[in-house]
Short mmCIF file of C-alpha atoms and ligand atoms in Angstrom, two decimals:
data_model
loop_
_atom_site.label_atom_id
_atom_site.label_comp_id
_atom_site.label_asym_id
_atom_site.label_seq_id
_atom_site.Cartn_x
_atom_site.Cartn_y
_atom_site.Cartn_z
CA MET A 1 145.54 75.08 136.41
CA ALA A 2 145.93 78.41 134.66
CA THR A 3 148.95 80.49 135.72
CA TYR A 4 147.47 83.76 134.52
CA THR A 5 143.89 84.93 134.91
CA LEU A 6 141.98 87.81 133.32
CA PRO A 7 141.17 90.41 135.98
CA THR A 8 137.68 91.85 136.16
CA LEU A 9 137.44 95.45 134.94
CA PRO A 10 137.44 97.75 137.99
CA TYR A 11 134.39 99.59 136.57
CA ALA A 12 131.51 99.01 134.19
CA TYR A 13 132.10 98.73 130.44
CA ASP A 14 130.44 102.06 129.85
CA ALA A 15 131.98 103.89 132.84
CA LEU A 16 134.53 105.75 130.73
CA ALA A 17 132.05 106.98 128.09
CA PRO A 18 132.06 109.19 126.12
CA HIS A 19 135.88 108.99 125.98
CA LEU A 20 135.79 105.21 125.62
CA SER A 21 132.65 103.45 124.50
CA ALA A 22 131.34 100.24 126.02
CA GLU A 23 132.02 98.60 122.66
CA THR A 24 135.71 99.52 122.80
CA MET A 25 136.07 98.40 126.43
CA GLU A 26 134.30 95.11 125.82
CA LEU A 27 136.43 94.32 122.79
CA HIS A 28 139.61 95.43 124.48
CA HIS A 29 139.10 93.60 127.74
CA ASP A 30 137.08 90.54 126.74
CA LYS A 31 138.85 89.84 123.42
CA HIS A 32 142.33 91.44 123.30
CA HIS A 33 143.38 91.22 126.95
CA ALA A 34 141.76 87.77 127.25
CA ALA A 35 143.75 86.58 124.23
CA TYR A 36 147.04 87.57 125.85
CA VAL A 37 146.09 85.71 129.03
CA LYS A 38 145.12 82.60 127.10
CA ALA A 39 148.32 82.71 124.96
CA ALA A 40 150.48 83.23 128.03
CA ASN A 41 149.02 80.12 129.71
CA GLU A 42 149.33 78.06 126.53
CA THR A 43 152.96 79.17 126.12
CA VAL A 44 153.81 78.13 129.71
CA GLU A 45 152.38 74.70 128.97
CA ARG A 46 154.14 74.35 125.63
CA LEU A 47 157.47 75.37 127.22
CA GLY A 48 157.14 72.32 129.49
CA ASN A 49 157.18 69.93 126.50
CA ALA A 50 159.32 71.96 124.07
CA GLU A 51 162.06 70.71 121.81
CA SER A 52 165.30 72.65 122.31
CA TRP A 53 164.88 74.51 119.02
CA GLN A 54 161.43 75.74 120.07
CA ILE A 55 162.52 77.30 123.35
CA ALA A 56 163.85 80.67 122.07
CA GLY A 57 160.60 81.31 120.15
CA LEU A 58 158.43 80.28 123.08
CA GLU A 59 160.36 82.51 125.47
CA ARG A 60 159.81 85.37 123.07
CA ALA A 61 156.05 84.56 122.96
CA LEU A 62 155.94 84.31 126.76
CA ALA A 63 157.54 87.75 127.15
CA PHE A 64 155.11 89.24 124.63
CA ASN A 65 151.97 87.71 126.15
CA VAL A 66 152.82 88.06 129.84
CA SER A 67 153.91 91.67 129.29
CA GLY A 68 150.66 92.25 127.35
CA HIS A 69 148.69 90.82 130.27
CA GLY A 70 150.55 92.98 132.80
CA LEU A 71 150.28 96.15 130.77
CA HIS A 72 146.54 95.77 130.18
CA THR A 73 145.97 95.03 133.88
CA LEU A 74 147.78 98.30 134.65
CA LEU A 75 145.89 100.11 131.85
CA TRP A 76 142.47 99.42 133.47
CA GLU A 77 143.90 100.66 136.78
CA SER A 78 145.39 103.76 135.10
CA MET A 79 141.97 105.08 134.11
CA SER A 80 139.05 106.16 136.28
CA PRO A 81 135.44 107.19 135.76
CA GLU A 82 136.32 110.05 138.07
CA MET A 83 137.64 112.38 135.34
CA GLU A 84 139.85 115.44 135.56
CA GLN A 85 141.82 114.31 138.63
CA ALA A 86 145.16 115.94 139.45
CA PRO A 87 148.23 114.25 140.98
CA SER A 88 148.81 114.81 144.65
CA GLY A 89 151.29 114.08 147.40
CA ALA A 90 154.74 112.59 146.81
CA LEU A 91 153.84 111.71 143.19
CA ALA A 92 152.95 115.34 142.39
CA GLU A 93 156.33 116.43 143.86
CA ALA A 94 158.20 113.78 141.89
CA ILE A 95 156.47 114.89 138.69
CA ASP A 96 157.56 118.47 139.31
CA VAL A 97 161.16 117.31 139.95
CA ALA A 98 161.33 115.11 136.88
CA PHE A 99 159.35 117.16 134.34
CA GLY A 100 159.15 120.71 135.69
CA SER A 101 155.33 120.77 136.01
CA ILE A 102 152.26 118.63 135.48
CA ASP A 103 151.58 120.44 132.22
CA LYS A 104 155.04 119.64 130.90
CA TYR A 105 154.57 115.98 131.97
CA LEU A 106 151.21 115.82 130.14
CA GLU A 107 152.74 117.34 127.04
CA ARG A 108 155.59 114.82 126.99
CA PHE A 109 153.44 111.81 127.85
CA THR A 110 150.99 112.70 125.09
CA ALA A 111 153.92 113.04 122.67
CA ALA A 112 155.26 109.62 123.69
CA LEU A 113 151.88 108.02 123.12
CA THR A 114 151.22 109.63 119.76
CA THR A 115 154.65 109.16 118.19
CA ILE A 116 154.92 105.37 118.57
CA GLN A 117 155.74 103.80 115.22
CA GLY A 118 153.29 100.95 114.82
CA SER A 119 152.01 99.39 118.03
CA GLY A 120 153.16 100.14 121.55
CA TRP A 121 152.66 101.89 124.84
CA ALA A 122 153.59 105.05 126.73
CA LEU A 123 154.47 104.43 130.37
CA LEU A 124 155.24 106.59 133.34
CA VAL A 125 157.80 104.57 135.30
CA LEU A 126 159.93 104.92 138.39
CA GLU A 127 163.54 104.31 137.40
CA PRO A 128 165.14 102.54 140.35
CA ILE A 129 168.73 103.77 140.16
CA ALA A 130 168.23 107.55 140.00
CA LYS A 131 164.89 106.97 141.77
CA GLU A 132 163.34 109.38 139.28
CA LEU A 133 160.17 109.27 137.20
CA GLN A 134 160.66 108.79 133.49
CA ILE A 135 158.41 108.45 130.46
CA VAL A 136 159.21 105.46 128.30
CA GLN A 137 157.86 104.43 124.91
CA VAL A 138 157.49 100.69 124.55
CA GLN A 139 157.40 98.95 121.16
CA ASN A 140 154.75 96.23 121.11
CA HIS A 141 154.64 95.03 124.77
CA ASP A 142 158.17 94.56 125.90
CA GLY A 143 160.64 96.51 123.78
CA ALA A 144 163.03 99.16 125.17
CA MET A 145 161.86 98.86 128.76
CA LEU A 146 164.33 99.97 131.47
CA LEU A 147 165.30 96.93 133.48
CA GLY A 148 163.92 97.16 137.01
CA ALA A 149 161.70 100.18 136.30
CA THR A 150 158.22 99.96 137.79
CA PRO A 151 155.31 101.23 135.65
CA ILE A 152 153.02 103.66 137.49
CA ILE A 153 150.74 104.59 134.56
CA ALA A 154 150.23 102.68 131.29
CA ALA A 155 148.60 104.09 128.14
CA ASP A 156 147.80 101.76 125.22
CA GLY A 157 148.90 103.06 121.83
CA TRP A 158 147.75 99.99 119.80
CA GLU A 159 144.98 100.78 117.34
CA HIS A 160 142.50 98.46 119.03
CA ALA A 161 142.64 100.77 122.09
CA TYR A 162 140.98 103.68 120.30
CA TYR A 163 140.02 102.86 116.72
CA VAL A 164 136.28 102.27 117.25
CA ASP A 165 135.91 105.65 119.02
CA TYR A 166 138.61 107.81 117.47
CA ARG A 167 139.39 106.18 114.09
CA ASN A 168 142.87 107.45 113.17
CA ASP A 169 142.80 110.39 115.62
CA LYS A 170 145.40 109.15 118.08
CA VAL A 171 146.07 112.69 119.38
CA THR A 172 142.51 113.07 120.75
CA TRP A 173 142.72 109.57 122.25
CA ALA A 174 145.97 110.57 124.00
CA LYS A 175 144.47 113.84 125.28
CA ASN A 176 141.37 112.09 126.61
CA PHE A 177 143.51 109.37 128.22
CA THR A 178 145.18 112.11 130.29
CA ARG A 179 141.69 113.38 131.34
CA MET A 180 140.76 109.83 132.52
CA THR A 181 144.03 109.19 134.33
CA ASP A 182 143.42 107.74 137.79
CA TRP A 183 145.87 109.96 139.70
CA ALA A 184 144.66 108.68 143.08
CA GLY A 185 145.54 105.11 142.05
CA ALA A 186 148.82 106.24 140.51
CA ALA A 187 149.79 108.07 143.73
CA ALA A 188 149.08 104.91 145.74
CA ARG A 189 151.22 102.79 143.38
CA PHE A 190 154.03 105.33 143.52
CA ASP A 191 153.99 105.41 147.37
CA ALA A 192 154.03 101.59 147.49
CA VAL A 193 157.05 101.39 145.11
CA VAL A 194 158.99 104.04 147.03
CA ALA A 195 158.15 102.31 150.35
CA SER A 196 159.33 98.90 149.10
CA ALA A 197 162.57 100.41 147.68
CA ASN A 198 163.31 101.90 151.12
CA THR A 199 162.97 98.69 153.09
MN1 MN B 201 145.48 96.83 124.15
#
């Protein structure tokens, strides 16, 4: 039995066009995300029969693939065919507290996504100690993440996320990601994290 399963996209492959083509979405979901899920399940199985010298490498592979699976699942939920949304409620207030304004947040998030060296992600996370929103830049899938922080929004900075539609123009990809951001979904995730932290 597989431990991890590929979630269905929450919208049609062409729902985010013209910002993301059906070709990009199909490749990204059906090939790239699916590959992380498959590798995560294979790694779990191999860990069960591993020699001691193999365990460190397999743990590394498990972190990479499970994090890739989790980040892509959040990526699909971070975007919406309902474009040009704005944050609302407690999340909007927390963004003002943490970044000064939504425009300042967008500027910093875009900078985080476009200045990754090589492959990685930009995330909006709730840091659990100060209980404050932060932007983090993640190398590959699992580098430099704050322990215990909960991602609210995930933006993929790997080339496969934008290359078919944007070629090397990562800046336009980043700007269009912010136009597709599902702020209603993000607000619901934020409220759920805050509620669970207060129980
Ligand atoms: Mn990706």
